[in-house]
Structures are given as structure tokens and as C-alpha cells.
Short mmCIF file of C-alpha atoms in Angstrom, two decimals:
data_model
loop_
_atom_site.label_atom_id
_atom_site.label_comp_id
_atom_site.label_asym_id
_atom_site.label_seq_id
_atom_site.Cartn_x
_atom_site.Cartn_y
_atom_site.Cartn_z
CA MET A 21 -68.15 -46.61 -181.69
CA ASN A 22 -65.61 -48.03 -179.49
CA ILE A 23 -66.77 -50.86 -177.67
CA ALA A 24 -65.11 -53.52 -175.28
CA ARG A 25 -66.01 -56.91 -175.91
CA ILE A 26 -65.81 -59.50 -172.80
CA ASN A 27 -66.99 -62.80 -175.39
CA PRO A 28 -67.44 -62.46 -179.14
CA GLY A 29 -70.72 -60.09 -180.09
CA SER A 30 -71.03 -56.88 -181.59
CA PHE A 31 -73.17 -53.65 -180.74
CA ARG A 32 -75.19 -52.46 -183.92
CA ILE A 33 -77.09 -49.12 -183.85
CA VAL A 34 -80.23 -48.04 -185.35
CA LYS A 35 -82.61 -44.79 -184.98
CA THR A 36 -86.01 -45.64 -183.66
CA LEU A 37 -88.90 -43.78 -181.62
CA LEU A 38 -90.74 -45.37 -179.12
CA VAL A 39 -92.70 -44.08 -176.01
CA VAL A 40 -92.49 -46.79 -173.67
CA ILE A 41 -90.74 -45.32 -170.29
CA ILE A 42 -89.01 -47.94 -168.23
CA LEU A 43 -86.04 -46.78 -166.32
CA THR A 44 -84.90 -43.36 -165.39
CA ILE A 45 -81.44 -42.06 -164.69
CA ASN A 46 -80.62 -38.24 -163.97
CA LEU A 47 -77.79 -36.47 -166.45
CA SER A 48 -77.52 -32.96 -165.91
CA ILE A 49 -77.25 -30.84 -169.33
CA HIS A 50 -77.15 -27.11 -168.21
CA ALA A 51 -76.88 -24.76 -164.84
CA GLN A 52 -80.21 -23.42 -163.88
CA VAL A 53 -81.84 -21.86 -160.93
CA ILE A 54 -84.30 -24.37 -159.26
CA GLY A 55 -85.47 -21.97 -155.95
CA SER A 56 -86.02 -18.74 -155.54
CA TRP A 57 -87.95 -16.28 -152.80
CA ASN A 58 -87.51 -13.12 -153.14
CA PHE A 59 -90.26 -12.31 -150.47
CA THR A 60 -92.09 -9.54 -152.16
CA ASN A 61 -95.30 -9.68 -149.98
CA THR A 62 -95.38 -13.62 -150.64
CA ILE A 63 -93.03 -16.66 -148.89
CA SER A 64 -94.03 -18.32 -152.18
CA GLY A 65 -90.99 -19.73 -154.06
CA ILE A 66 -90.55 -19.91 -157.87
CA ALA A 67 -89.02 -23.41 -158.45
CA GLY A 68 -87.50 -24.68 -161.76
CA SER A 69 -89.07 -26.61 -164.82
CA PHE A 70 -88.76 -30.05 -163.09
CA ASN A 71 -89.32 -29.65 -159.64
CA THR A 72 -91.52 -27.90 -157.17
CA VAL A 73 -90.27 -25.78 -153.84
CA SER A 74 -92.50 -24.81 -150.88
CA SER A 75 -93.18 -21.74 -149.22
CA ALA A 76 -89.82 -20.23 -147.05
CA ASP A 77 -91.22 -19.59 -143.77
CA PHE A 78 -90.54 -19.33 -139.92
CA SER A 79 -91.12 -22.17 -137.75
CA PRO A 80 -93.99 -21.90 -135.09
CA ALA A 81 -91.98 -21.34 -131.92
CA VAL A 82 -91.39 -18.09 -133.72
CA PRO A 83 -93.65 -15.56 -131.85
CA THR A 84 -94.13 -12.90 -134.93
CA ARG A 85 -93.27 -12.92 -138.82
CA ALA A 86 -94.27 -9.90 -141.01
CA PHE A 87 -93.41 -7.92 -143.99
CA ASN A 88 -91.48 -4.91 -143.81
CA GLY A 89 -91.74 -2.62 -146.53
CA GLY A 90 -93.37 -5.67 -148.80
CA THR A 91 -89.61 -6.16 -150.20
CA GLU A 92 -88.27 -8.43 -147.15
CA TYR A 93 -89.32 -10.72 -144.41
CA TYR A 94 -88.60 -11.09 -140.71
CA GLY A 95 -89.03 -13.25 -137.83
CA HIS A 96 -89.56 -11.23 -134.54
CA ASP A 97 -88.34 -12.61 -131.05
CA GLY A 98 -87.24 -15.59 -129.39
CA TRP A 99 -83.92 -15.90 -131.21
CA PRO A 100 -81.45 -17.54 -128.38
CA THR A 101 -78.79 -15.55 -127.17
CA GLY A 102 -76.44 -18.70 -126.99
CA GLY A 103 -76.25 -21.29 -129.18
CA ILE A 104 -78.52 -22.87 -131.85
CA ASP A 105 -82.51 -23.33 -130.59
CA ALA A 106 -83.77 -26.42 -132.87
CA SER A 107 -86.97 -24.75 -132.59
CA TYR A 108 -86.07 -21.43 -134.29
CA PHE A 109 -85.56 -21.38 -137.73
CA LEU A 110 -86.63 -20.68 -141.17
CA SER A 111 -87.00 -23.45 -143.85
CA PHE A 112 -87.67 -24.23 -147.23
CA THR A 113 -88.02 -27.40 -149.26
CA LEU A 114 -87.18 -28.09 -152.82
CA SER A 115 -88.92 -31.80 -154.49
CA PRO A 116 -87.92 -33.14 -157.55
CA ASN A 117 -90.76 -33.86 -160.02
CA ALA A 118 -91.08 -37.80 -160.92
CA GLY A 119 -88.07 -39.20 -162.48
CA TYR A 120 -85.87 -36.52 -161.88
CA ALA A 121 -83.42 -35.76 -159.47
CA LEU A 122 -82.18 -32.18 -157.36
CA ASN A 123 -78.48 -31.63 -158.23
CA ILE A 124 -77.71 -28.98 -155.90
CA LEU A 125 -74.77 -26.41 -156.73
CA SER A 126 -74.96 -23.44 -154.45
CA MET A 127 -77.29 -21.21 -152.97
CA ASN A 128 -77.61 -17.50 -151.95
CA LEU A 129 -78.74 -16.41 -148.68
CA ARG A 130 -79.09 -12.62 -148.46
CA MET A 131 -79.84 -11.27 -145.02
CA ARG A 132 -79.16 -9.48 -141.82
CA HIS A 133 -80.14 -9.19 -138.43
CA SER A 134 -82.52 -6.29 -137.34
CA ASN A 135 -80.93 -2.55 -137.90
CA THR A 136 -82.58 -1.14 -134.82
CA GLY A 137 -81.52 0.02 -131.76
CA SER A 138 -77.78 1.21 -130.63
CA SER A 139 -74.15 -0.51 -131.10
CA GLY A 140 -75.41 -1.54 -135.14
CA GLY A 141 -78.96 -3.44 -134.41
CA SER A 142 -79.85 -6.18 -132.82
CA GLY A 143 -80.97 -9.73 -133.33
CA PRO A 144 -79.07 -12.87 -134.27
CA THR A 145 -75.48 -12.47 -134.69
CA GLN A 146 -74.96 -15.83 -136.27
CA PHE A 147 -76.66 -18.57 -138.71
CA THR A 148 -75.97 -22.14 -139.10
CA LEU A 149 -77.93 -23.74 -142.18
CA ARG A 150 -78.25 -27.34 -142.24
CA SER A 151 -80.50 -30.14 -143.86
CA ASN A 152 -83.36 -32.94 -143.38
CA LEU A 153 -80.43 -35.59 -145.04
CA ASP A 154 -78.47 -36.11 -141.97
CA GLY A 155 -81.61 -34.93 -139.58
CA TYR A 156 -80.33 -31.37 -139.01
CA THR A 157 -77.13 -32.75 -137.29
CA ALA A 158 -74.61 -31.55 -139.33
CA ASN A 159 -73.69 -27.90 -140.28
CA ILE A 160 -73.43 -27.00 -144.00
CA ALA A 161 -72.59 -23.65 -143.04
CA THR A 162 -72.32 -21.13 -140.66
CA GLY A 163 -71.96 -17.22 -140.84
CA SER A 164 -71.93 -14.26 -139.04
CA LEU A 165 -74.42 -11.36 -139.05
CA THR A 166 -75.04 -7.42 -138.90
CA GLY A 167 -77.51 -5.02 -139.58
CA SER A 168 -76.96 -4.71 -143.01
CA TYR A 169 -77.46 -7.24 -145.96
CA SER A 170 -74.68 -9.70 -146.59
CA ASN A 171 -74.92 -12.30 -149.41
CA PHE A 172 -73.93 -15.71 -148.43
CA ILE A 173 -72.73 -17.84 -151.09
CA ILE A 174 -72.92 -21.53 -150.07
CA THR A 175 -71.65 -24.79 -151.76
CA PRO A 176 -73.34 -27.67 -149.78
CA GLY A 177 -71.33 -30.22 -151.90
CA PRO A 178 -71.54 -33.56 -153.63
CA ALA A 179 -74.29 -34.95 -150.74
CA TYR A 180 -76.83 -33.06 -152.60
CA ASN A 181 -76.08 -33.90 -156.08
CA ASN A 182 -78.50 -36.99 -157.73
CA LEU A 183 -81.33 -36.55 -155.23
CA PRO A 184 -84.45 -38.23 -156.13
CA THR A 185 -86.50 -37.28 -152.83
CA PRO A 186 -87.35 -33.81 -151.19
CA VAL A 187 -84.89 -32.24 -149.12
CA THR A 188 -85.59 -29.72 -146.79
CA PHE A 189 -82.91 -26.86 -145.47
CA ARG A 190 -83.30 -24.81 -142.20
CA ILE A 191 -81.62 -21.68 -141.39
CA TYR A 192 -80.70 -21.20 -137.20
CA GLY A 193 -80.84 -17.91 -135.90
CA HIS A 194 -78.74 -17.56 -132.52
CA ASN A 195 -76.08 -16.01 -130.43
CA ALA A 196 -78.90 -12.74 -130.42
CA VAL A 197 -77.65 -9.70 -128.91
CA MET A 198 -80.29 -6.94 -128.08
CA TYR A 199 -79.58 -3.31 -127.54
CA SER A 200 -81.73 -0.22 -126.57
CA GLY A 201 -84.46 0.13 -128.59
CA GLY A 202 -83.57 -2.65 -131.26
CA ASN A 203 -85.66 -5.62 -132.23
CA ASN A 204 -84.57 -9.00 -132.11
CA ARG A 205 -85.08 -10.04 -135.58
CA LEU A 206 -83.60 -12.12 -138.27
CA VAL A 207 -84.08 -10.64 -141.88
CA PHE A 208 -84.57 -12.02 -145.10
CA ASP A 209 -84.06 -10.19 -148.54
CA ASN A 210 -83.95 -13.12 -150.73
CA ILE A 211 -83.07 -16.78 -151.20
CA GLN A 212 -81.67 -18.48 -154.29
CA VAL A 213 -80.90 -22.18 -155.02
CA ASP A 214 -79.03 -23.17 -158.29
CA ALA A 215 -78.66 -26.65 -159.73
CA ILE A 216 -75.50 -27.96 -161.72
CA GLY A 217 -77.56 -28.44 -164.81
CA LEU A 218 -80.81 -28.83 -166.45
CA ILE A 219 -81.76 -32.48 -165.18
CA LEU A 220 -83.44 -34.59 -167.79
CA PRO A 221 -84.04 -38.45 -167.38
CA VAL A 222 -82.51 -40.91 -169.61
CA LYS A 223 -85.28 -43.58 -170.65
CA LEU A 224 -84.90 -47.52 -171.59
CA LEU A 225 -87.93 -47.65 -174.01
CA SER A 226 -87.37 -51.30 -174.52
CA PHE A 227 -84.70 -54.17 -173.54
CA LYS A 228 -85.50 -58.15 -175.20
CA ALA A 229 -83.65 -60.79 -175.90
CA ILE A 230 -84.21 -63.40 -178.78
CA THR A 231 -82.97 -66.67 -179.82
CA ASP A 232 -81.58 -66.67 -183.17
CA HIS A 233 -80.59 -70.15 -184.52
CA ASN A 234 -77.27 -70.67 -181.98
CA ASN A 235 -77.14 -66.80 -180.94
CA VAL A 236 -79.11 -64.96 -178.08
CA VAL A 237 -79.97 -61.23 -179.43
CA LEU A 238 -80.38 -58.49 -177.44
CA GLU A 239 -81.96 -55.01 -178.51
CA PHE A 240 -82.31 -52.37 -176.02
CA THR A 241 -83.51 -48.46 -177.10
CA LEU A 242 -82.53 -45.29 -175.37
CA ASN A 243 -83.43 -41.84 -175.56
CA ASP A 244 -82.06 -38.50 -174.01
CA LEU A 245 -79.07 -40.27 -174.11
CA ALA A 246 -76.22 -37.61 -172.43
CA ALA A 247 -72.22 -38.01 -173.61
CA MET A 248 -70.09 -39.91 -171.59
CA SER A 249 -73.08 -42.31 -170.36
CA HIS A 250 -71.56 -45.90 -170.15
CA LEU A 251 -73.70 -49.10 -170.87
CA ALA A 252 -73.40 -52.61 -170.08
CA VAL A 253 -74.73 -55.80 -170.94
CA GLU A 254 -74.72 -58.39 -167.92
CA ARG A 255 -75.32 -62.16 -167.83
CA SER A 256 -76.01 -64.65 -165.33
CA ALA A 257 -76.59 -68.72 -165.55
CA ASP A 258 -78.48 -68.30 -161.85
CA ASN A 259 -80.20 -64.83 -161.57
CA ARG A 260 -78.04 -64.28 -159.09
CA ILE A 261 -74.61 -63.27 -159.84
CA PHE A 262 -74.15 -60.79 -162.88
CA HIS A 263 -71.12 -60.68 -165.54
CA VAL A 264 -70.48 -57.76 -167.67
CA ILE A 265 -70.17 -59.34 -171.05
CA ALA A 266 -70.03 -56.16 -173.19
CA SER A 267 -69.84 -52.38 -172.76
CA GLU A 268 -70.26 -49.00 -174.45
CA GLN A 269 -69.15 -45.58 -173.66
CA GLU A 270 -71.72 -43.18 -175.57
CA THR A 271 -69.67 -40.40 -176.76
CA SER A 272 -72.16 -37.73 -178.11
CA TYR A 273 -75.88 -37.12 -177.10
CA GLN A 274 -78.22 -39.28 -178.30
CA SER A 275 -81.80 -38.40 -178.59
CA THR A 276 -82.84 -41.93 -179.61
CA LYS A 277 -81.18 -45.16 -180.35
CA LEU A 278 -82.08 -49.40 -180.58
CA TYR A 279 -78.55 -50.89 -179.91
CA SER A 280 -78.05 -54.80 -180.41
CA TYR A 281 -75.80 -56.74 -179.09
CA THR A 282 -75.07 -60.97 -180.47
CA ASP A 283 -74.21 -63.04 -177.67
CA HIS A 284 -72.56 -65.81 -179.57
CA LEU A 285 -71.22 -67.95 -176.55
CA ILE A 286 -74.62 -68.72 -174.31
CA SER A 287 -76.29 -71.29 -176.99
CA GLY A 288 -73.23 -73.73 -176.62
CA ALA A 289 -72.50 -73.44 -172.86
CA LEU A 290 -75.93 -72.93 -171.15
CA ASP A 291 -79.45 -73.69 -171.47
CA ARG A 292 -80.93 -70.68 -170.07
CA ALA A 293 -79.54 -67.32 -169.48
CA PHE A 294 -80.48 -64.12 -167.72
CA TYR A 295 -79.33 -60.92 -168.84
CA ARG A 296 -79.81 -57.16 -167.91
CA LEU A 297 -78.83 -53.75 -168.33
CA ARG A 298 -76.51 -51.62 -166.93
CA VAL A 299 -76.99 -47.73 -167.78
CA GLY A 300 -74.33 -44.78 -166.12
CA SER A 301 -74.26 -41.21 -165.72
CA PRO A 302 -70.95 -39.26 -166.40
CA GLY A 303 -71.42 -38.51 -163.14
CA GLY A 304 -70.89 -41.99 -161.62
CA LYS A 305 -74.70 -42.99 -160.98
CA PHE A 306 -76.28 -45.83 -162.66
CA LEU A 307 -79.58 -48.07 -162.58
CA TYR A 308 -80.28 -51.57 -163.93
CA SER A 309 -82.99 -52.59 -166.52
CA ASP A 310 -85.47 -55.45 -165.68
CA ILE A 311 -84.04 -59.19 -166.15
CA VAL A 312 -84.64 -60.93 -169.01
CA LYS A 313 -84.55 -64.86 -169.05
CA VAL A 314 -83.92 -66.79 -172.29
CA LYS A 315 -84.34 -70.32 -172.74
CA ILE A 316 -81.72 -72.17 -175.00
CA THR A 317 -83.14 -74.98 -176.88
CA ASN A 318 -80.61 -75.95 -179.42
CA THR A 319 -78.47 -78.05 -176.73
CA LYS A 320 -78.67 -81.93 -175.15
CA LYS A 321 -77.19 -81.25 -171.50
CA THR A 322 -77.28 -84.97 -170.59
CA LEU A 323 -73.84 -84.66 -169.38
CA THR A 324 -72.75 -85.14 -166.09
CA VAL A 325 -69.35 -83.39 -165.01
CA ILE A 326 -67.19 -83.86 -161.95
CA TYR A 327 -64.52 -81.74 -160.96
CA SER A 328 -61.73 -82.45 -158.78
CA ARG A 329 -57.93 -81.12 -158.13
CA GLY A 330 -56.96 -84.16 -160.13
CA GLY A 331 -59.09 -83.55 -162.95
CA LEU A 332 -62.41 -82.97 -164.61
CA ASN A 333 -64.34 -86.58 -165.06
CA LEU A 334 -66.88 -86.16 -168.03
CA ARG A 335 -69.74 -89.01 -167.87
CA GLY A 336 -72.31 -89.78 -170.57
CA LEU A 337 -70.64 -88.11 -173.43
CA LEU A 338 -72.45 -88.71 -176.79
CA PRO A 339 -70.90 -91.02 -179.50
CA GLY A 340 -68.92 -88.85 -182.14
CA SER A 341 -67.85 -86.34 -179.55
CA SER A 342 -64.89 -84.54 -180.20
CA GLN A 343 -63.90 -81.16 -179.40
CA VAL A 344 -64.48 -79.98 -175.35
CA TRP A 345 -64.44 -76.21 -174.36
CA ILE A 346 -64.22 -74.63 -170.92
CA TYR A 347 -65.12 -70.85 -170.28
CA SER A 348 -65.22 -68.71 -167.22
CA CYS A 349 -68.19 -66.63 -165.74
CA SER A 350 -66.91 -63.74 -167.98
CA GLY A 351 -67.16 -65.90 -171.13
CA ALA A 352 -63.40 -66.12 -171.00
CA LEU A 353 -62.32 -69.59 -172.76
CA VAL A 354 -59.96 -71.18 -170.18
CA PHE A 355 -59.21 -74.69 -171.98
CA THR A 356 -60.12 -76.68 -175.18
CA SER A 357 -59.07 -79.91 -175.95
CA ARG A 358 -60.08 -82.98 -178.28
CA LEU A 359 -61.40 -85.93 -176.71
CA PRO A 360 -60.75 -89.80 -178.05
CA ASP A 361 -63.19 -90.94 -180.85
CA GLU A 362 -66.31 -93.21 -179.64
CA SER A 363 -65.42 -92.50 -175.78
CA PHE A 364 -68.37 -92.09 -173.51
CA THR A 365 -66.32 -90.95 -170.40
CA HIS A 366 -63.02 -89.08 -170.25
CA THR A 367 -61.03 -87.58 -167.73
CA LEU A 368 -59.36 -84.46 -168.37
CA SER A 369 -56.16 -84.25 -166.21
CA ASN A 370 -54.28 -81.19 -168.11
CA LEU A 371 -56.37 -78.56 -166.65
CA PRO A 372 -54.99 -75.08 -165.89
CA SER A 373 -54.90 -73.99 -162.36
CA LEU A 374 -58.92 -72.39 -161.77
CA THR A 375 -59.70 -69.62 -159.57
CA LYS A 376 -62.80 -70.12 -157.26
CA GLY A 377 -65.92 -70.03 -159.59
CA ILE A 378 -68.57 -71.40 -162.15
CA TYR A 379 -67.46 -72.64 -165.43
CA TYR A 380 -69.25 -73.28 -168.01
CA LEU A 381 -68.33 -76.40 -170.52
CA LYS A 382 -69.34 -77.22 -173.99
CA VAL A 383 -68.70 -80.63 -175.66
CA SER A 384 -69.66 -81.09 -179.46
CA GLY A 385 -69.09 -83.66 -182.11
CA LYS A 386 -71.57 -84.96 -185.12
CA ASN A 387 -73.81 -86.31 -182.97
CA GLY A 388 -74.83 -82.56 -181.33
CA VAL A 389 -73.69 -80.16 -178.62
CA GLN A 390 -73.62 -81.41 -174.55
CA THR A 391 -73.06 -78.39 -171.99
CA SER A 392 -72.60 -78.55 -168.28
CA SER A 393 -71.13 -76.64 -165.44
CA PHE A 394 -69.00 -77.34 -162.43
CA LEU A 395 -67.77 -75.22 -159.51
CA SER A 396 -63.92 -74.64 -158.67
CA GLU A 397 -64.06 -73.78 -154.92
#
């Protein structure tokens, strides 16, 4: 595997099988129908494998709704002769199952107005599609209606991808015309909604951190991981600001894998650390794992550090301290220097220019390791 490492460490992969679900991310595999309504003597819909659908029905303001010949469904009377009246519509809802998300690609609305009466029929001559995502304010699509059926293929756009909550669509009929002998009707033959893919949940089965001598070993198990998913291990010293210390892009689908990363820096730079895992889908969505805290016990933090533009003053050095290292938050080594023998205090005056942020310091020698941190402002 190709791994981008921020500080020394390594990913190892071991196949395993676990059953505890902690984290869910939605990824697409292949196209499918996630909702259809054929109005064959029913307004109930047919859902996909990982979602549910409501009935498709007219709003209460429409006075009459009925089936015609058992193959089509209409709403009769009330359709406005002018623009949209928010009380007159047909609506339907799609809801993802727990742990899944809707990933809507397109929908096909097969509809018309009444073909009764003179001059080609009566009823709404225009329709508008809106949804609850913005409170039914923006037009997703509009179209012209006649007395003959038309298939309106609509692509809602990126706003309708990766939706973890239900979405309701409303189809408004408006600009109705009435001719002699005609009926003011909006008529539906079929509605179908397609998804970009079968939406599977990526599961983080476990995530743990183990101290191993002077290292911290992080192990996490994932299953149903799609190709091109992105994994990143992040670390923090204060449980607030996290930095990526290693990342990985999975090149093929993985049913179940155990990943292991060893953080060699921490034991010499901190007395505690917080870790989390970020998992991103190929579509750019991502979620975080729970945070794991690790206490580092193999350090002696008795060192006082005072930083100023004139240098870095070290006080309370252990006898025999011989080398100092300074690391950035991301784990990059920014400075190292030898220390004079048997010195209890020392000022580092030849530091490079440090950008704003927290830095970690490690001092080692024959009597052990000391650590501290300081802020460059």
C-alpha cells in the first residue's frame, strides 16, 4: 500500500472478522431504483433495499383524487389558473434506513393534464418540482403539460447526494386552463427515482491505542470499505487541535481489514496524547471515530521551558542531558542540538524562525528523557 507518513511509523494490514459497529459512512457501489409508484389501483410505492418510501398522494386542498381505469391517478379541481399555489401539489417521501444515506441521481415523472374538453384538454399546463431541503422554495425543475403523457427526466443535482435524513418532493400543478367539457385534472401514470448506487455503510469495528515500550500502537478494523476511500490517523496534545500523522488511500474494495500504525514520536515528546481516525468516501464525505486517549508513562516531565524571540531557555535539566529535539504539532523535526555536559540550565539561541503554534521538546541523556512544550506566537 502507498502510505503518506507524517512522522516515522508504519501501517500493517491483517485480515480479521469482528461484529461491533461503531462508525458508518455512506459509499456508492452501483445504480438502482430506490422508489417507484405505478398507480395501479394503489398510491403505495416500492422502495429500494436500504430505504423506505411513503405513499404518493395529492394534498388535502385538492378536492377529489381517484384512479382512472386502475392504471393512472389524478387530482381533480382546485389547480390555480395563475402561478404556484402552495396548497395544491402531489408529494412523496424517500427515507434512508438507519446507517444509510440517499444518493439520488435522477427521477422520471410520467404525467399529463386532462385530455377532456376542446382545444387539447384542460387542467394545469405547467408543473414545478420542489423539496423540503430548502422549505419548498427553490425550483428543482419545471415543465409544460399537455393532454398526452410525457416523461420528464429530472436530475436534482449534488445537493441530493449523501442525504442521511428523509427527503420529500412536491409536484405543483399551475397555470391551469379550462375548456368546454373539460376537467381541471393533474394525472400521473408513473414516478420513478433512481440512485447513483447501492449505498453501503462502511463500518469501523474497533479503534484502540496501546503503549508498547516507548511507542504507541494504533489498531483499527474496517469492513465494507470502498475502493479509493481515504484513511487518516490524527493526533492531538490537548484534545482540541488535531493533526494528521499518517494517511492511506485504499485502492480496492475491502470486506474486512485490520490496520495498525505505530507512532514512534509520542513517547519522547508528550506525557499524554489523543488519537482519532478520519475515514473519507470517494465522493468527499467523511466521518470521525471516537477519540482515544493514551497516557505516556516512560517520560520524566520536570523540565521548564521559557520561549522568547531571543531564544529558548531550558531550566531543570537532568544531569547528563546531551541532546535536545524540537518538533512541530504535525510531528516534523524542526531543530536539534547538542547540550553542554552537566548543565542544569541552557539557552538555545540559534533556533530557526518558528511559525505560530505549539511545539514539543524532548531532551535525552544518560539519566533519562524529559519532555515539555511551548507556544510560538
